[in-house]
Amino acid sequence: MIHTRLLHTSRSVLKPATMSARALELKENYTNIHNKALALNPSVRLVAVSKYKPASDILDLYNAGVRHFGENYVQELVGKAHELPKDIQWHFIGGLQTGKCKDLAKEIPNLYAVETIDNLKKCKKLDSVRKTVEGAQKINIYLQVNTSGESQKSGFIYDNLAELEETVDFLLSGECTMLNFEGLMTIGSFEASTSGEENQDFKRLVELKSKLDTKYKLDLLLSMGMSNDFEEAIRQGSTSVRVGSSIFGSRPPK
Ligand SMILES: *Cc1c(COP(=O)(O)O)cnc(C)c1O
C-alpha cells in the first residue's frame, strides 16, 4: 500500500535527472517543434495532439510544463481527462456527433476548447449541458471551415456564410453563456499542404477571419497547421497549431 503510494508520488515530481528515456524524448520533440513555431510567431500556441497515445505520455509532457493537449475521440478524451491532472487544457479536435456533445460538456469540467464545431445545433447542445455542470469553465468554440471543398472533410461551407453567421449570432447572443467564440479552424487538403507554395486553404481561412473580425468586431484565433505544415501555417497567420506525430511519434494505422 505504502509502496504503491510512493510510486505514484514519485511519478509526478520527476526531476530532469531521473526522467525516463521516453519522457526525455517527448520533451525534446516538443521543445524542438515549439522553438520552430515560436521563431515564426512568439505568441503562437502549440497544442500537443495525443490521440491513441497513453496517458503516461501526456503526463510526461505535463511534468515538463505542457498544458494544451488535443484529442479526437470523445470516450478516449473523457477517460484521459478523468485520470490526468485537472489543470490540463483539453482541446477536442475530432469529428463530433451531436449525440456526443453531452458527454464532452458534462464529463470534462476542464475542457478548454471544441475546435470542430460545424453547426448551430452542436453549439446549443454544448451550451445547455454546460449550464448544468457545477464549477465548469466556459468552453472555447472554434468553428471548423471546410476550406478545401473536399467532400470527406467536415466544416462550414466556405463560400456560403449564412449558416456560419447564424451560428456566430448565437455564440455572441446573451442566451449563450457557457461558450466563448474564440476562433476558426481548418484542416488543409493534403495537396495544398505539400505543394510547397502558399497554401490556398489557409489563405481562405485568413480571408474569412478578416471578414468576420470586421463584421463582428472580433480578433479570432486561427487554428491551422499540423506536423507537416505548421510552419507554413504560422507564416500565413495561424495562431494555434495542432501537432501530433512530430511530438509523440507515428500512430498505429486506423
Ligand atoms: C491527428 C490530428 C492532428 C495532428 O496530426 P499530425 O499530423 O500527427 O501532427 C491535427 N489536427 C487534427 C484535426 C487531427 O485529427
PDB file of C-alpha atoms in Angstrom, residues 119-128 131 141 163-179 181 216:
ATOM      1  CA  ASN A 119     -23.318  23.574 -36.988  1.00  0.00           C
ATOM      2  CA  LEU A 120     -25.544  25.572 -34.672  1.00  0.00           C
ATOM      3  CA  LYS A 121     -27.195  22.547 -33.111  1.00  0.00           C
ATOM      4  CA  LYS A 122     -23.929  21.357 -31.566  1.00  0.00           C
ATOM      5  CA  CYS A 123     -23.359  24.785 -30.006  1.00  0.00           C
ATOM      6  CA  LYS A 124     -26.816  24.806 -28.482  1.00  0.00           C
ATOM      7  CA  LYS A 125     -26.305  21.328 -27.084  1.00  0.00           C
ATOM      8  CA  LEU A 126     -22.889  22.116 -25.568  1.00  0.00           C
ATOM      9  CA  ASP A 127     -24.155  25.352 -24.033  1.00  0.00           C
ATOM     10  CA  SER A 128     -27.306  23.885 -22.498  1.00  0.00           C
ATOM     11  CA  LYS A 131     -25.011  25.222 -17.839  1.00  0.00           C
ATOM     12  CA  ILE A 141     -15.540  27.343 -29.583  1.00  0.00           C
ATOM     13  CA  GLU A 163     -25.140  29.099 -41.776  1.00  0.00           C
ATOM     14  CA  LEU A 164     -21.854  30.058 -40.211  1.00  0.00           C
ATOM     15  CA  GLU A 165     -23.090  33.552 -39.387  1.00  0.00           C
ATOM     16  CA  GLU A 166     -26.265  32.177 -37.840  1.00  0.00           C
ATOM     17  CA  THR A 167     -24.021  30.180 -35.506  1.00  0.00           C
ATOM     18  CA  VAL A 168     -21.862  33.215 -34.736  1.00  0.00           C
ATOM     19  CA  ASP A 169     -25.011  35.192 -33.894  1.00  0.00           C
ATOM     20  CA  PHE A 170     -25.983  32.534 -31.369  1.00  0.00           C
ATOM     21  CA  LEU A 171     -22.488  32.380 -29.847  1.00  0.00           C
ATOM     22  CA  LEU A 172     -22.467  36.150 -29.342  1.00  0.00           C
ATOM     23  CA  SER A 173     -26.025  36.307 -28.008  1.00  0.00           C
ATOM     24  CA  GLY A 174     -26.967  36.720 -24.353  1.00  0.00           C
ATOM     25  CA  GLU A 175     -28.615  33.314 -24.456  1.00  0.00           C
ATOM     26  CA  CYS A 176     -25.285  31.554 -24.902  1.00  0.00           C
ATOM     27  CA  THR A 177     -23.477  31.927 -21.571  1.00  0.00           C
ATOM     28  CA  MET A 178     -21.151  28.915 -21.354  1.00  0.00           C
ATOM     29  CA  LEU A 179     -19.458  29.128 -24.747  1.00  0.00           C
ATOM     30  CA  PHE A 181     -16.390  32.146 -29.609  1.00  0.00           C
ATOM     31  CA  TYR A 216     -18.434  41.350 -35.519  1.00  0.00           C
TER      32      TYR A 216
END
